[in-house]
């Protein structure tokens, strides 16, 4: 099947062709010519965002090696040119970062699981036996999710009736809590790469795959959890489990389900997009990979061999619908649509809206308390920094009396427009985790460079299988130069202590404050308390553009 034929049957739908600021309708967003005999509905990386939010897409997303300049490492005007998106249009707002504040005021918030429910219901009305598949990072990322140990998201997702999910941040609830939830799930918990750490055998709690009969087709859905859990997150929280890509086992699972009569093989993945591309080139027999982890939103599938990779964004901002024509034991055609969840356009499902309010009710006063205001657009995504991260680093330096601050390069967290109030909920949305203590320690200049080099290699190693992190660790009080083209250990140079302008001395010790350490014995206040205290003292925050990182070799 030719890639060009796929492109013609994919994309945004009619909403992409609307002129800037033209009124959208729900019917336009949901319009889809039902195709074939199987429908897949994909959501991923919701990060516990139950309510509508603003979410700015990344400005900087650098690809390396064979992925340099390839999607999803295309942003802004280049992205709009690639996909034929008009400046200022609804799709420009949904998919790129330019003029974000102005477009956000025109088009409004995105997401909200009650709106997602409306979209799911509409797809099911057209295709009642559609499969709903959740790519993970669901039970993490908000104040209510933290306070309820994920129960708010479990309750809402159960009401949406998914057919299967896979996992990443869920494991940071701790393996005991994960087991309690998974044992009670009314749908499949999948991960062919989730193994018992002691015996190096598949973990009994998580099945590698599940069969479904839909549209007269025997479908196998194989789960692929985040491979690098103990590297990116604290392994002491889930010591019973090991992970890894395990593409040899993935091939064995594909062969096993094909031998058992699977006519369509779907991988529900939390690998990240570049890892999925490499895996698709190494494992044969997968028809569709529903990709998660890296939060990419792409209006067309990417074809690797005979495998179609679908990326559905994050934070409840998009839902992907994939219709497939499966005949004579093989996939004959595909039609796909990335559906943006414009919250002011899509009507909330009343039952799910009531359920969401029920989860939030015990915490309503805390969530809504105004801590301060912002004069700046606060956002997270970008390979090296975001203004939210700059503010968090400012808080760490000020509140913890540090020379240098470090903040993890996580991708999750909504945006806040200039002039908006900052509520306690907003702070939790960018800091909430089960290991959020803000440490204060002394580090030598040499050790700081080692940290930057290690994290840099996790992102910019040319081999996707060695890209094990999120974005680059964010730093405050420190400037540096990074050459992405260099090998590990040689990328970082010209490290400077910003408050004095002096070069970082490898032998000298500096006071460093940070958070999200994977070490079990970390001590300090919770990061959300640190940030709240800082914002409360400032009243109105203003974040100046960060020019302290010089990037070359991209």
Coordinates of C-alpha atoms in Angstrom, one line a residue:
X1 CA 0.0 0.0 0.0
X2 CA 1.5 3.3 -1.1
X3 CA 2.3 5.9 1.4
X4 CA 0.7 8.5 -0.8
X5 CA -2.6 6.7 -0.7
X6 CA -2.4 6.8 3.1
X7 CA -1.8 10.5 3.1
X8 CA -4.8 11.1 0.9
X9 CA -7.0 9.3 3.4
X10 CA -5.6 11.0 6.5
X11 CA -5.0 14.3 8.1
X12 CA -7.0 16.8 10.1
X13 CA -10.3 16.6 8.3
X14 CA -12.2 19.7 7.1
X15 CA -11.3 21.7 10.2
X16 CA -7.8 22.3 8.9
X17 CA -9.0 24.2 5.9
X18 CA -11.0 26.8 7.9
X19 CA -9.7 30.3 7.7
X20 CA -8.2 32.0 10.7
X21 CA -10.8 32.8 13.4
X22 CA -13.7 31.3 11.4
X23 CA -16.3 29.7 13.7
X24 CA -15.7 26.0 14.3
X25 CA -18.6 23.6 14.9
X26 CA -18.6 20.3 16.7
X27 CA -19.9 18.6 13.5
X28 CA -16.9 19.8 11.6
X29 CA -14.5 18.5 14.2
X30 CA -16.2 15.1 14.3
X31 CA -16.9 14.7 10.6
X32 CA -15.5 11.4 9.3
X33 CA -16.5 9.1 6.5
X34 CA -16.7 5.7 8.2
X35 CA -14.3 3.4 6.4
X36 CA -13.6 -0.3 6.4
X37 CA -14.7 -2.7 9.2
X38 CA -12.5 -1.8 12.2
X39 CA -12.2 1.5 14.2
X40 CA -9.5 2.3 16.7
X41 CA -9.8 5.2 19.2
X42 CA -6.5 6.3 20.7
X43 CA -5.8 8.6 23.7
X44 CA -2.5 8.9 25.4
X45 CA -0.5 10.9 27.9
X46 CA -3.5 12.5 29.5
X47 CA -1.5 13.2 32.7
X48 CA -4.6 13.4 34.8
X49 CA -6.0 16.6 33.1
X50 CA -9.7 16.2 33.7
X51 CA -10.6 19.8 32.9
X52 CA -10.0 22.0 29.9
X53 CA -6.6 23.7 29.8
X54 CA -4.2 25.7 27.5
X55 CA -1.3 23.7 26.1
X56 CA 1.4 25.2 23.9
X57 CA 3.2 22.8 21.6
X58 CA 7.1 22.9 21.6
X59 CA 9.1 25.5 19.9
X60 CA 12.3 23.5 19.9
X61 CA 12.2 19.7 19.2
X62 CA 15.5 18.6 17.8
X63 CA 16.0 15.3 16.0
X64 CA 19.4 13.6 15.8
X65 CA 20.9 11.0 13.6
X66 CA 18.5 9.6 11.0
X67 CA 15.7 11.5 12.7
X68 CA 17.2 15.0 12.1
X69 CA 14.6 17.1 10.4
X70 CA 12.0 14.3 10.4
X71 CA 8.6 14.5 12.1
X72 CA 8.0 14.8 15.0
X73 CA 11.1 17.0 15.1
X74 CA 9.5 19.8 13.0
X75 CA 7.9 22.7 14.7
X76 CA 6.3 26.1 14.0
X77 CA 6.4 27.5 10.5
X78 CA 8.2 24.4 9.2
X79 CA 5.4 22.2 10.6
X80 CA 2.7 24.4 9.0
X81 CA 4.5 24.3 5.7
X82 CA 4.9 20.5 5.8
X83 CA 1.2 19.9 6.4
X84 CA -0.3 22.9 4.6
X85 CA -1.6 24.6 7.7
X86 CA -2.6 28.3 7.4
X87 CA -1.1 30.8 9.8
X88 CA -3.6 31.8 12.5
X89 CA -5.9 28.9 11.7
X90 CA -7.4 26.5 14.3
X91 CA -4.9 23.9 13.3
X92 CA -2.0 26.3 13.7
X93 CA -3.2 27.0 17.2
X94 CA -3.6 23.3 18.0
X95 CA -0.4 22.1 16.5
X96 CA 2.2 24.9 16.6
X97 CA 3.5 27.4 19.1
X98 CA 3.5 30.7 17.2
X99 CA 1.2 33.6 18.4
X100 CA 0.0 31.2 21.0
X101 CA -1.3 33.7 23.5
X102 CA -3.3 35.6 20.9
X103 CA -4.7 32.5 19.3
X104 CA -5.5 30.9 22.7
X105 CA -7.7 33.9 23.5
X106 CA -9.5 33.5 20.2
X107 CA -9.9 29.7 20.2
X108 CA -10.1 29.0 23.9
X109 CA -9.1 26.0 26.0
X110 CA -8.5 22.5 24.8
X111 CA -9.1 19.1 26.3
X112 CA -11.4 18.1 29.2
X113 CA -12.3 14.5 29.6
X114 CA -16.0 15.3 29.4
X115 CA -15.3 16.6 25.9
X116 CA -13.2 13.6 25.1
X117 CA -16.1 11.5 26.1
X118 CA -18.4 13.3 23.6
X119 CA -15.9 12.5 20.8
X120 CA -15.6 8.8 21.9
X121 CA -19.4 8.5 22.0
X122 CA -19.7 10.0 18.5
X123 CA -17.2 7.5 17.1
X124 CA -19.0 4.7 18.9
X125 CA -22.3 5.9 17.4
X126 CA -20.9 5.4 13.9
X127 CA -18.9 2.3 14.8
X128 CA -20.4 0.7 18.0
X129 CA -17.6 -1.9 18.4
X130 CA -14.7 0.6 18.1
X131 CA -11.7 -0.3 20.3
X132 CA -10.7 2.5 22.8
X133 CA -7.0 2.2 23.7
X134 CA -5.2 4.2 26.3
X135 CA -1.4 4.7 25.8
X136 CA -0.6 5.4 29.5
X137 CA 0.6 8.3 31.6
X138 CA -3.0 8.5 32.8
X139 CA -2.9 8.2 36.6
X140 CA -0.4 11.0 37.1
X141 CA -0.1 14.8 36.8
X142 CA -2.6 16.7 38.9
X143 CA -3.4 17.6 42.5
X144 CA -6.4 15.4 42.7
X145 CA -4.6 12.5 41.1
X146 CA -1.8 12.9 43.7
X147 CA -4.2 13.3 46.6
X148 CA -6.3 10.2 45.5
X149 CA -3.3 8.1 44.4
X150 CA -4.7 7.9 40.9
X151 CA -8.3 7.0 41.9
X152 CA -9.9 10.1 40.3
X153 CA -8.4 9.1 36.9
X154 CA -9.3 5.4 37.4
X155 CA -12.9 6.3 38.1
X156 CA -13.2 8.6 35.1
X157 CA -11.4 6.3 32.6
X158 CA -13.5 3.3 33.8
X159 CA -16.6 5.3 32.9
X160 CA -15.2 5.8 29.4
X161 CA -14.9 2.0 29.0
X162 CA -11.5 1.5 27.4
X163 CA -10.6 -1.9 26.0
X164 CA -6.9 -1.8 27.1
X165 CA -4.1 0.4 28.4
X166 CA -0.3 0.4 28.9
X167 CA 1.9 2.2 31.4
X168 CA 4.6 4.6 32.5
X169 CA 4.1 7.2 35.2
X170 CA 1.5 4.9 36.7
X171 CA 4.3 2.9 38.3
X172 CA 5.4 6.0 40.3
X173 CA 2.3 5.4 42.5
X174 CA 4.3 2.4 43.8
X175 CA 4.0 -1.2 42.7
X176 CA 1.6 -2.1 45.6
X177 CA -0.9 0.7 44.6
X178 CA -0.5 -0.3 40.9
X179 CA -1.3 -3.9 41.7
X180 CA -4.4 -2.9 43.7
X181 CA -5.7 -0.8 40.8
X182 CA -4.8 -3.2 38.0
X183 CA -6.5 -6.2 39.7
X184 CA -9.7 -4.2 39.7
X185 CA -9.6 -2.8 36.2
X186 CA -12.5 -3.8 33.9
X187 CA -10.2 -3.8 30.9
X188 CA -6.9 -5.2 29.8
X189 CA -3.6 -4.0 31.4
X190 CA -1.0 -4.8 28.8
X191 CA 2.8 -4.8 28.6
X192 CA 4.8 -7.5 26.7
X193 CA 8.0 -5.9 28.2
X194 CA 6.9 -5.8 31.8
X195 CA 8.9 -8.6 33.5
X196 CA 9.4 -10.0 36.9
X197 CA 12.8 -8.5 38.0
X198 CA 13.9 -11.6 40.0
X199 CA 13.1 -14.3 37.5
X200 CA 13.3 -12.3 34.2
X201 CA 10.0 -13.8 33.2
X202 CA 6.8 -12.0 32.0
X203 CA 5.0 -10.4 35.0
X204 CA 1.7 -12.3 35.7
X205 CA -0.2 -9.1 36.4
X206 CA 0.3 -7.6 32.9
X207 CA -0.6 -9.7 29.9
X208 CA 1.5 -9.2 26.8
X209 CA -1.6 -9.0 24.5
X210 CA -5.3 -9.4 24.2
X211 CA -7.5 -10.6 21.3
X212 CA -10.6 -8.8 20.2
X213 CA -13.2 -9.7 17.6
X214 CA -14.4 -6.5 15.9
X215 CA -16.1 -6.1 12.5
X216 CA -15.6 -9.8 11.8
X217 CA -11.9 -9.3 12.3
X218 CA -9.6 -11.0 14.8
X219 CA -7.5 -8.2 16.3
X220 CA -4.5 -8.6 18.6
X221 CA -3.5 -5.6 20.7
X222 CA 0.0 -5.9 22.2
X223 CA 1.1 -3.6 25.0
X224 CA 4.5 -1.9 25.2
X225 CA 5.1 -0.1 28.5
X226 CA 7.8 2.6 28.8
X227 CA 11.1 0.7 28.5
X228 CA 13.3 2.8 30.7
X229 CA 11.2 3.1 33.8
X230 CA 14.0 2.5 36.4
X231 CA 16.3 5.0 34.6
X232 CA 13.8 7.9 34.2
X233 CA 11.9 7.2 37.4
X234 CA 12.8 5.8 40.9
X235 CA 13.3 2.1 40.6
X236 CA 12.8 1.7 44.3
X237 CA 9.1 2.4 43.8
X238 CA 8.6 -0.8 41.7
X239 CA 11.5 -3.1 42.5
X240 CA 9.6 -6.2 41.5
X241 CA 9.6 -5.2 37.8
X242 CA 12.0 -4.8 35.0
X243 CA 11.2 -3.4 31.6
X244 CA 13.4 -2.7 28.5
X245 CA 12.3 -2.5 24.8
X246 CA 12.6 -6.3 24.4
X247 CA 12.0 -6.2 20.6
X248 CA 12.9 -9.9 20.3
X249 CA 10.1 -10.7 22.7
X250 CA 7.9 -8.3 20.8
X251 CA 8.6 -10.2 17.6
X252 CA 7.8 -13.5 19.4
X253 CA 4.5 -12.0 20.5
X254 CA 3.6 -10.8 17.0
X255 CA 4.5 -14.3 15.6
X256 CA 2.4 -15.9 18.4
X257 CA -0.7 -13.9 17.7
X258 CA -0.4 -14.3 14.0
X259 CA -0.1 -18.0 14.4
X260 CA -3.3 -17.9 16.5
X261 CA -5.2 -16.2 13.7
X262 CA -4.7 -12.5 14.2
X263 CA -5.7 -10.6 11.1
X264 CA -4.8 -7.2 12.5
X265 CA -1.9 -6.5 14.9
X266 CA -1.9 -3.3 16.9
X267 CA 0.9 -2.2 19.3
X268 CA -0.3 0.1 22.1
X269 CA 3.0 1.7 22.8
X270 CA 4.6 4.1 25.3
X271 CA 8.1 3.9 23.7
X272 CA 8.2 7.4 22.4
X273 CA 8.0 8.2 18.7
X274 CA 11.6 7.7 17.5
X275 CA 11.9 4.4 19.5
X276 CA 8.7 3.2 17.8
X277 CA 10.1 4.0 14.4
X278 CA 13.2 2.0 15.1
X279 CA 11.2 -0.9 16.6
X280 CA 8.9 -0.9 13.5
X281 CA 12.0 -1.4 11.4
X282 CA 13.2 -4.3 13.5
X283 CA 9.9 -6.1 14.3
X284 CA 7.9 -7.4 11.3
X285 CA 4.1 -8.0 11.3
X286 CA 2.8 -5.0 13.3
X287 CA 0.1 -3.2 11.3
X288 CA -0.4 -0.1 13.5
X289 CA 1.6 1.4 16.4
X290 CA -0.3 3.8 18.5
X291 CA 2.6 5.8 19.9
X292 CA 2.8 7.6 23.2
X293 CA 5.3 9.1 25.7
X294 CA 6.8 11.9 23.6
X295 CA 3.5 13.9 23.4
X296 CA 3.7 14.3 19.6
X297 CA 0.6 15.3 17.7
X298 CA 0.8 14.4 14.0
X299 CA -2.0 14.8 11.5
X300 CA -0.8 11.9 9.4
X301 CA 0.6 8.5 10.1
X302 CA 4.3 7.8 9.6
X303 CA 4.9 4.7 7.5
X304 CA 7.9 2.4 8.4
X305 CA 7.9 -0.6 6.1
X306 CA 4.3 -1.9 6.4
X307 CA 3.8 -0.4 9.9
X308 CA 1.7 2.8 10.4
X309 CA 2.7 4.9 13.4
X310 CA 0.0 7.2 14.9
X311 CA 0.8 10.0 17.3
X312 CA -2.1 11.5 19.3
X313 CA -0.7 14.3 21.4
X314 CA -1.1 14.7 25.1
X315 CA -3.1 16.2 28.0
X316 CA -6.5 15.3 26.5
X317 CA -5.9 17.7 23.7
X318 CA -6.5 15.2 20.9
X319 CA -8.2 12.0 20.1
X320 CA -7.1 9.9 17.1
X321 CA -9.6 7.9 15.1
X322 CA -8.2 5.2 12.9
X323 CA -10.5 3.2 10.5
X324 CA -9.1 0.1 8.9
X325 CA -10.2 -2.1 6.1
X326 CA -9.2 -5.6 7.0
X327 CA -10.0 -8.4 4.5
X328 CA -8.6 -11.8 3.7
X329 CA -6.4 -11.7 6.8
X330 CA -4.6 -8.5 6.1
X331 CA -5.0 -4.7 6.2
X332 CA -6.1 -3.3 2.9
X333 CA -6.5 0.4 3.8
X334 CA -6.5 3.0 6.5
X335 CA -8.2 6.2 7.2
X336 CA -7.1 8.4 10.1
X337 CA -8.1 11.7 11.7
X338 CA -6.5 13.6 14.5
X339 CA -9.4 15.2 16.3
X340 CA -8.6 18.4 18.3
X341 CA -10.6 18.8 21.5
X342 CA -11.5 22.5 21.3
X343 CA -13.3 22.8 24.6
X344 CA -15.5 25.7 23.6
X345 CA -16.7 23.9 20.5
X346 CA -17.3 20.3 21.7
X347 CA -20.2 19.9 24.2
X348 CA -19.3 18.2 27.4
X349 CA -20.8 14.8 28.1
X350 CA -23.1 15.5 31.1
X351 CA -22.5 12.2 32.9
X352 CA -18.7 12.4 32.7
X353 CA -18.8 16.1 33.6
X354 CA -20.7 15.2 36.8
X355 CA -18.3 12.4 37.5
X356 CA -15.3 14.7 37.1
X357 CA -16.9 17.3 39.4
X358 CA -17.5 14.5 42.0
X359 CA -13.8 13.6 42.0
X360 CA -12.7 17.2 42.4
X361 CA -15.3 18.3 45.0
X362 CA -13.4 17.4 48.1
X363 CA -10.5 19.5 46.9
X364 CA -12.4 22.3 45.2
X365 CA -11.3 25.1 47.6
X366 CA -7.7 24.1 47.6
X367 CA -7.6 23.8 43.8
X368 CA -9.1 27.2 43.2
X369 CA -7.0 29.2 45.6
X370 CA -5.3 32.0 43.8
X371 CA -1.5 32.2 44.6
X372 CA -0.5 35.0 42.2
X373 CA -0.7 36.2 38.7
X374 CA 1.6 36.0 35.7
X375 CA 2.6 38.7 33.2
X376 CA 4.3 36.1 31.1
X377 CA 3.1 33.1 29.1
X378 CA 4.0 30.1 31.2
X379 CA 4.6 26.9 29.2
X380 CA 6.8 23.8 29.6
X381 CA 7.7 22.2 26.3
X382 CA 11.0 22.7 24.5
X383 CA 14.2 20.7 24.5
X384 CA 16.1 23.1 26.8
X385 CA 13.7 25.2 28.7
X386 CA 10.2 26.5 29.2
X387 CA 9.1 29.6 31.1
X388 CA 7.3 27.4 33.7
X389 CA 10.6 25.6 34.3
X390 CA 12.5 29.0 34.5
X391 CA 10.0 30.1 37.2
X392 CA 10.5 26.8 39.1
X393 CA 14.2 27.3 38.9
X394 CA 13.9 30.9 40.2
X395 CA 11.8 29.5 43.1
X396 CA 14.4 26.9 43.9
X397 CA 17.3 29.4 43.9
X398 CA 15.3 32.0 46.0
X399 CA 13.5 29.7 48.5
X400 CA 16.4 27.2 48.9
X401 CA 19.2 29.8 48.9
X402 CA 21.1 28.1 46.1
X403 CA 23.6 29.1 43.5
X404 CA 22.2 26.8 40.8
X405 CA 18.8 25.1 40.3
X406 CA 18.0 22.0 38.4
X407 CA 14.5 21.0 37.2
X408 CA 13.6 17.8 35.4
X409 CA 12.9 18.0 31.6
X410 CA 9.4 16.5 31.9
X411 CA 7.0 17.1 29.0
X412 CA 3.8 17.3 31.0
X413 CA 2.1 20.4 32.3
X414 CA -0.4 22.9 30.9
X415 CA 0.2 26.5 29.9
X416 CA -1.0 29.7 31.5
X417 CA -1.7 32.9 29.5
X418 CA -0.3 36.4 30.4
X419 CA -2.7 38.1 32.8
X420 CA -4.1 34.9 34.2
X421 CA -4.3 34.0 37.8
X422 CA -2.0 31.2 39.0
X423 CA -3.9 28.9 41.2
X424 CA -2.7 26.1 43.5
X425 CA -4.1 23.6 40.8
X426 CA -1.9 25.3 38.2
X427 CA 1.2 24.8 40.3
X428 CA 0.4 21.1 40.9
X429 CA -0.2 20.6 37.2
X430 CA 3.5 21.2 36.6
X431 CA 5.0 19.7 39.7
X432 CA 2.7 16.9 40.9
X433 CA 4.6 13.6 41.5
X434 CA 5.2 11.1 44.2
X435 CA 8.9 12.0 44.6
X436 CA 8.7 15.8 44.5
X437 CA 10.9 16.7 47.4
X438 CA 13.2 19.7 46.7
X439 CA 16.7 18.8 47.7
X440 CA 19.6 21.2 48.5
X441 CA 23.1 19.9 48.3
X442 CA 26.6 20.7 47.3
X443 CA 28.0 19.6 44.0
X444 CA 31.4 20.2 42.3
X445 CA 31.5 21.9 39.0
X446 CA 32.9 18.6 37.6
X447 CA 29.8 16.7 38.9
X448 CA 27.4 19.2 37.5
X449 CA 29.0 18.7 34.1
X450 CA 28.6 15.0 34.4
X451 CA 24.9 15.4 35.1
X452 CA 24.4 17.7 32.0
X453 CA 26.4 15.3 29.8
X454 CA 24.5 12.2 31.0
X455 CA 21.1 13.9 30.5
X456 CA 22.2 15.3 27.2
X457 CA 23.1 11.8 25.9
X458 CA 19.7 10.5 27.0
X459 CA 18.2 13.0 24.6
X460 CA 20.7 13.4 21.8
X461 CA 22.2 10.0 21.4
X462 CA 21.8 9.2 17.7
X463 CA 20.5 5.8 18.5
X464 CA 16.8 6.1 19.6
X465 CA 17.2 3.0 21.8
X466 CA 19.6 5.1 24.0
X467 CA 17.3 8.1 24.2
X468 CA 16.0 7.3 27.7
X469 CA 14.9 10.7 29.1
X470 CA 12.5 13.5 28.5
X471 CA 13.8 16.9 27.5
X472 CA 17.1 18.4 28.8
X473 CA 17.4 19.1 32.5
X474 CA 16.4 22.7 33.1
X475 CA 18.9 24.9 34.9
X476 CA 18.7 28.2 36.7
X477 CA 21.7 30.3 37.7
X478 CA 23.9 28.4 35.2
X479 CA 24.7 29.0 31.5
X480 CA 26.4 26.6 29.2
X481 CA 27.0 25.7 25.5
X482 CA 25.9 22.3 24.1
X483 CA 27.1 20.8 20.8
X484 CA 24.5 18.2 19.9
X485 CA 26.7 16.7 17.2
X486 CA 29.4 15.7 19.7
X487 CA 29.6 12.3 21.4
X488 CA 28.8 11.7 25.1
X489 CA 31.1 13.6 27.5
X490 CA 32.0 16.2 24.9
X491 CA 28.8 18.1 24.4
X492 CA 28.9 20.5 27.3
X493 CA 31.3 23.5 27.5
X494 CA 31.5 27.1 28.7
X495 CA 29.6 26.5 31.9
X496 CA 29.1 29.8 33.6
X497 CA 27.7 30.9 37.1
X498 CA 25.3 33.6 36.0
X499 CA 25.3 35.6 39.2
X500 CA 29.0 36.4 38.9
X501 CA 29.7 35.7 35.2
X502 CA 32.6 33.4 36.3
X503 CA 33.4 30.1 34.6
X504 CA 32.3 27.1 36.6
X505 CA 35.4 25.6 38.4
X506 CA 35.4 21.8 38.1
X507 CA 37.0 21.5 41.6
X508 CA 34.8 24.1 43.4
X509 CA 31.6 23.2 45.2
X510 CA 28.3 25.0 44.4
X511 CA 25.0 24.9 46.3
X512 CA 22.5 23.2 44.0
X513 CA 18.7 22.9 44.6
X514 CA 16.5 20.6 42.6
X515 CA 13.7 18.2 42.7
X516 CA 12.4 14.8 41.4
X517 CA 15.5 13.0 42.5
X518 CA 15.3 9.2 41.9
X519 CA 17.1 8.6 45.2
X520 CA 15.0 7.1 47.9
X521 CA 16.4 9.1 50.8
X522 CA 15.9 12.6 49.3
X523 CA 15.0 15.2 51.9
X524 CA 13.4 18.6 51.6
X525 CA 10.1 20.4 51.2
X526 CA 7.7 19.4 48.4
X527 CA 8.4 21.3 45.2
X528 CA 4.8 22.6 44.9
X529 CA 5.2 24.3 48.4
X530 CA 8.5 25.9 47.3
X531 CA 6.9 27.2 44.1
X532 CA 3.8 28.4 45.9
X533 CA 5.9 30.3 48.5
X534 CA 7.9 32.0 45.8
X535 CA 4.9 33.0 43.7
X536 CA 3.1 34.2 46.8
X537 CA 5.9 36.5 47.6
X538 CA 6.2 37.8 44.1
X539 CA 2.5 38.5 43.7
X540 CA 2.8 38.9 40.0
X541 CA 5.5 36.9 38.2
X542 CA 7.3 37.9 35.1
X543 CA 9.7 35.5 33.3
X544 CA 12.3 37.0 31.0
X545 CA 13.4 35.0 27.9
X546 CA 16.1 32.5 28.8
X547 CA 19.2 32.9 26.7
X548 CA 21.6 31.1 29.0
X549 CA 21.9 27.9 26.9
X550 CA 23.7 28.2 23.6
X551 CA 22.9 25.3 21.2
X552 CA 25.0 24.3 18.2
X553 CA 25.3 21.3 16.0
X554 CA 21.5 20.9 15.6

